[in-house]
């Protein structure tokens, strides 16, 4: 399913997203994105209350009403200027607060990565969103979300040694970060990273680690397991370095594009026109 989504994105979703970005001025893109984020404010307030976050719920309700009224239906993010930050709360997080386990990791068509718990919560999120009941709204929201995710997807494609494992571990860490309100357990992160590296190592390493503990053969197996562990650590370090290099590259490209936009068309551009 992950491969299917990548193919669909390459041959359909990305071209549509690029066309949307090409024909739509930046201020309109921002307005559309703000509008859909504001609609989600209803879900945010509802889940604040279900999780017992009454103070945050009051602030999020103030943000929603501010952007809906002064912000012209949410097209302009006025609330952020007033210090009302945008919080992310959904039914998946609410189920987690209520003690529901995240369950198995899933990759759904078009929707992408999720879990059994978050997938169930997604149904409730859609049901509580007024935009769900307006024909064509979901399509426009999907195109807007794909356009906003361009940089992140480019980063994964350029930096990740294994895009599937990177996407899975990033998603799981992000969701746990939201559920814990930013109180991430670093030990849990290290454990997840180690699990991710396990999938790139020869399965014989696991057999060596589970040796029978008898004589010289057992020592050799233990040494093999240690070497495999060192290999995983080195591979993970290399992966982090590649992420950093790709991130720097993306920053340089963004800065270059920003400078070119401010400079305007060159003389050669005018001559061509």
Coordinates of C-alpha atoms in Angstrom, one line a residue:
X1 CA 0.0 0.0 0.0
X2 CA 2.9 2.3 0.7
X3 CA 4.2 1.6 -2.8
X4 CA 0.8 2.2 -4.3
X5 CA 0.5 5.6 -2.5
X6 CA 4.0 6.6 -3.8
X7 CA 3.0 5.8 -7.4
X8 CA -0.3 7.6 -7.1
X9 CA 1.5 10.6 -5.7
X10 CA 4.1 10.6 -8.4
X11 CA 1.8 10.3 -11.4
X12 CA -1.3 12.1 -10.2
X13 CA -1.3 13.9 -6.8
X14 CA 2.0 15.7 -7.3
X15 CA 1.2 17.0 -10.8
X16 CA -2.2 18.2 -9.6
X17 CA -0.5 19.9 -6.6
X18 CA 2.1 21.5 -8.8
X19 CA -0.6 22.8 -11.1
X20 CA -2.5 24.2 -8.1
X21 CA 0.6 26.0 -6.8
X22 CA 1.4 27.4 -10.3
X23 CA -2.0 28.9 -10.9
X24 CA -2.7 30.1 -7.4
X25 CA -1.1 33.2 -5.9
X26 CA 0.8 32.7 -2.6
X27 CA -1.7 34.8 -0.6
X28 CA -4.6 32.6 -1.9
X29 CA -2.7 29.4 -1.0
X30 CA -2.3 30.8 2.5
X31 CA -5.9 31.8 2.7
X32 CA -7.1 28.3 1.6
X33 CA -4.8 26.6 4.1
X34 CA -6.0 29.0 6.9
X35 CA -9.6 28.3 6.0
X36 CA -9.3 24.6 6.4
X37 CA -7.2 24.9 9.6
X38 CA -9.9 27.1 11.0
X39 CA -12.6 24.5 10.3
X40 CA -10.6 22.0 12.2
X41 CA -10.9 24.3 15.2
X42 CA -14.3 22.9 15.9
X43 CA -12.7 19.4 16.4
X44 CA -9.9 20.9 18.5
X45 CA -12.3 22.6 21.0
X46 CA -14.5 19.4 21.2
X47 CA -11.5 17.2 21.9
X48 CA -10.1 19.7 24.4
X49 CA -13.3 19.3 26.4
X50 CA -13.3 15.5 26.0
X51 CA -9.7 15.4 27.3
X52 CA -10.5 17.7 30.3
X53 CA -8.3 20.5 28.9
X54 CA -10.9 23.2 29.8
X55 CA -8.4 26.2 29.9
X56 CA -6.9 25.2 26.5
X57 CA -10.4 24.6 25.2
X58 CA -11.4 28.2 26.1
X59 CA -8.4 29.6 24.3
X60 CA -9.0 27.4 21.3
X61 CA -12.6 28.5 21.2
X62 CA -11.5 32.1 21.3
X63 CA -9.1 31.4 18.4
X64 CA -11.8 29.9 16.3
X65 CA -14.3 32.7 16.8
X66 CA -11.6 35.3 16.3
X67 CA -10.5 33.9 13.0
X68 CA -14.1 33.2 11.9
X69 CA -15.2 36.7 12.5
X70 CA -12.3 39.2 12.2
X71 CA -10.4 36.8 10.0
X72 CA -13.1 36.7 7.3
X73 CA -14.2 33.1 7.8
X74 CA -10.8 31.9 8.7
X75 CA -9.0 33.1 5.5
X76 CA -6.7 35.3 7.7
X77 CA -5.0 34.0 10.8
X78 CA -5.7 37.0 13.0
X79 CA -5.7 35.0 16.3
X80 CA -2.0 34.2 16.0
X81 CA -1.3 37.9 16.1
X82 CA -3.3 38.1 19.3
X83 CA -1.1 35.3 20.9
X84 CA -3.7 32.5 20.5
X85 CA -1.6 29.6 19.3
X86 CA -2.8 26.8 17.1
X87 CA -3.2 23.6 19.0
X88 CA -3.6 20.2 17.5
X89 CA -6.2 17.9 19.1
X90 CA -8.1 15.1 17.5
X91 CA -10.2 12.1 18.4
X92 CA -7.1 9.8 18.0
X93 CA -5.5 11.7 20.9
X94 CA -8.7 11.7 22.9
X95 CA -8.9 7.9 22.6
X96 CA -5.3 7.7 23.7
X97 CA -6.1 9.8 26.8
X98 CA -9.0 7.5 27.5
X99 CA -6.5 4.6 27.6
X100 CA -7.0 3.1 24.1
X101 CA -3.8 1.5 22.8
X102 CA -2.5 2.8 19.5
X103 CA -2.7 -0.7 17.9
X104 CA -1.0 -1.8 14.7
X105 CA 0.6 0.6 12.2
X106 CA -1.3 0.9 9.0
X107 CA -0.9 2.6 5.6
X108 CA -4.2 3.4 4.0
X109 CA -4.9 4.4 0.4
X110 CA -4.4 8.1 -0.2
X111 CA -4.7 8.8 3.6
X112 CA -1.3 7.3 4.2
X113 CA 0.2 6.4 7.6
X114 CA -2.0 5.8 10.6
X115 CA -2.8 3.3 13.4
X116 CA -5.9 1.3 14.3
X117 CA -6.7 3.9 17.0
X118 CA -6.0 7.0 14.9
X119 CA -7.8 5.5 12.0
X120 CA -10.9 5.0 14.1
X121 CA -10.5 8.6 15.4
X122 CA -10.2 9.9 11.9
X123 CA -13.8 8.8 11.2
X124 CA -15.0 10.8 14.1
X125 CA -12.9 13.8 13.0
X126 CA -14.4 13.8 9.6
X127 CA -17.9 13.5 11.0
X128 CA -17.4 16.5 13.3
X129 CA -15.9 18.7 10.5
X130 CA -18.6 20.8 8.6
X131 CA -16.5 20.7 5.5
X132 CA -17.2 17.0 5.1
X133 CA -20.8 17.7 4.1
X134 CA -20.0 20.2 1.4
X135 CA -19.3 18.5 -2.0
X136 CA -15.8 19.1 -3.4
X137 CA -14.4 20.6 -0.1
X138 CA -12.5 17.4 0.7
X139 CA -10.8 17.4 -2.7
X140 CA -9.7 21.0 -2.4
X141 CA -8.4 20.4 1.2
X142 CA -6.5 17.4 0.0
X143 CA -4.8 19.4 -2.8
X144 CA -3.9 22.1 -0.3
X145 CA -2.5 19.6 2.2
X146 CA -0.4 18.0 -0.6
X147 CA 1.0 21.4 -1.7
X148 CA 1.9 22.2 1.9
X149 CA 3.7 18.9 2.3
X150 CA 6.0 19.3 -0.7
X151 CA 9.1 20.2 1.3
X152 CA 8.6 17.3 3.8
X153 CA 8.1 14.8 1.0
X154 CA 11.2 16.0 -0.8
X155 CA 13.2 15.7 2.4
X156 CA 12.1 12.1 2.8
X157 CA 12.9 11.2 -0.8
X158 CA 16.3 12.8 -0.7
X159 CA 17.5 12.0 2.8
X160 CA 16.0 8.7 4.0
X161 CA 18.0 5.5 3.4
X162 CA 14.7 3.6 3.7
X163 CA 11.7 6.0 3.1
X164 CA 9.2 3.5 4.4
X165 CA 10.9 3.0 7.8
X166 CA 11.7 6.7 8.1
X167 CA 8.0 7.6 7.4
X168 CA 6.7 5.0 9.9
X169 CA 9.0 6.0 12.7
X170 CA 8.5 9.7 12.1
X171 CA 4.8 9.3 12.2
X172 CA 4.8 7.2 15.3
X173 CA 7.0 9.6 17.1
X174 CA 4.9 12.6 16.0
X175 CA 1.7 11.0 17.2
X176 CA 3.2 10.1 20.6
X177 CA 4.5 13.6 20.9
X178 CA 1.0 15.0 20.4
X179 CA -0.6 12.5 22.8
X180 CA 2.0 13.3 25.5
X181 CA 1.6 17.1 24.9
X182 CA 5.3 17.3 23.9
X183 CA 6.6 15.3 26.9
X184 CA 8.5 12.8 24.8
X185 CA 10.4 10.0 26.4
X186 CA 13.9 10.0 24.9
X187 CA 14.4 6.4 25.9
X188 CA 11.4 5.4 23.9
X189 CA 12.8 7.2 20.9
X190 CA 16.1 5.4 21.2
X191 CA 14.2 2.1 21.4
X192 CA 12.2 2.9 18.3
X193 CA 15.3 3.9 16.3
X194 CA 16.9 0.6 17.3
X195 CA 13.9 -1.3 16.1
X196 CA 14.0 0.6 12.8
X197 CA 17.7 -0.4 12.4
X198 CA 16.9 -4.1 13.2
X199 CA 15.0 -4.3 9.9
X200 CA 18.0 -3.4 7.8
X201 CA 20.3 -6.1 9.4
X202 CA 20.9 -9.6 8.2
X203 CA 18.4 -11.9 10.1
X204 CA 21.3 -14.2 11.0
X205 CA 22.3 -11.6 13.6
X206 CA 19.2 -12.4 15.6
X207 CA 20.1 -16.1 15.5
X208 CA 23.6 -15.3 16.7
X209 CA 22.2 -13.3 19.6
X210 CA 20.0 -16.2 20.6
X211 CA 22.9 -18.7 20.7
X212 CA 22.8 -21.7 22.9
X213 CA 25.6 -20.4 25.2
X214 CA 27.8 -23.5 24.8
X215 CA 31.6 -23.2 24.4
X216 CA 33.5 -21.5 21.6
X217 CA 30.5 -21.6 19.2
X218 CA 28.5 -19.5 21.7
X219 CA 31.3 -16.9 21.9
X220 CA 31.4 -16.6 18.2
X221 CA 27.7 -16.0 18.0
X222 CA 27.8 -13.4 20.7
X223 CA 30.6 -11.6 18.9
X224 CA 28.5 -11.7 15.7
X225 CA 25.6 -10.2 17.6
X226 CA 27.8 -7.4 18.9
X227 CA 29.1 -6.7 15.4
X228 CA 25.6 -6.5 14.1
X229 CA 24.7 -4.0 16.9
X230 CA 27.7 -1.9 16.0
X231 CA 26.6 -2.0 12.4
X232 CA 23.1 -0.8 13.3
X233 CA 24.6 2.1 15.3
X234 CA 26.9 3.1 12.5
X235 CA 24.0 2.9 10.0
X236 CA 21.8 5.0 12.1
X237 CA 24.6 7.7 12.5
X238 CA 25.0 7.7 8.7
X239 CA 21.3 8.1 8.3
X240 CA 21.2 11.1 10.7
X241 CA 24.1 12.7 8.8
X242 CA 22.2 12.3 5.5
X243 CA 19.1 13.9 7.1
X244 CA 21.1 16.9 8.2
X245 CA 22.8 17.3 4.8
X246 CA 19.4 17.1 3.0
X247 CA 17.9 19.6 5.5
X248 CA 20.7 22.1 4.8
X249 CA 20.3 21.6 1.1
X250 CA 16.6 22.3 1.3
X251 CA 17.3 25.5 3.4
X252 CA 19.7 26.7 0.7
X253 CA 17.2 26.1 -2.1
X254 CA 14.5 27.9 -0.1
X255 CA 16.7 30.9 0.5
X256 CA 17.8 31.0 -3.2
X257 CA 14.2 30.9 -4.3
X258 CA 13.2 33.7 -1.9
X259 CA 16.1 35.9 -3.2
X260 CA 15.1 35.3 -6.8
X261 CA 11.5 36.1 -6.0
X262 CA 12.5 39.4 -4.4
X263 CA 14.9 40.3 -7.3
X264 CA 12.1 39.8 -9.9
X265 CA 12.6 38.8 -13.5
X266 CA 16.0 39.2 -15.1
X267 CA 16.8 41.1 -18.3
X268 CA 16.9 37.8 -20.2
X269 CA 13.5 37.0 -18.9
X270 CA 12.2 40.2 -20.4
X271 CA 13.9 39.6 -23.8
X272 CA 12.3 36.1 -23.9
X273 CA 8.9 37.6 -23.2

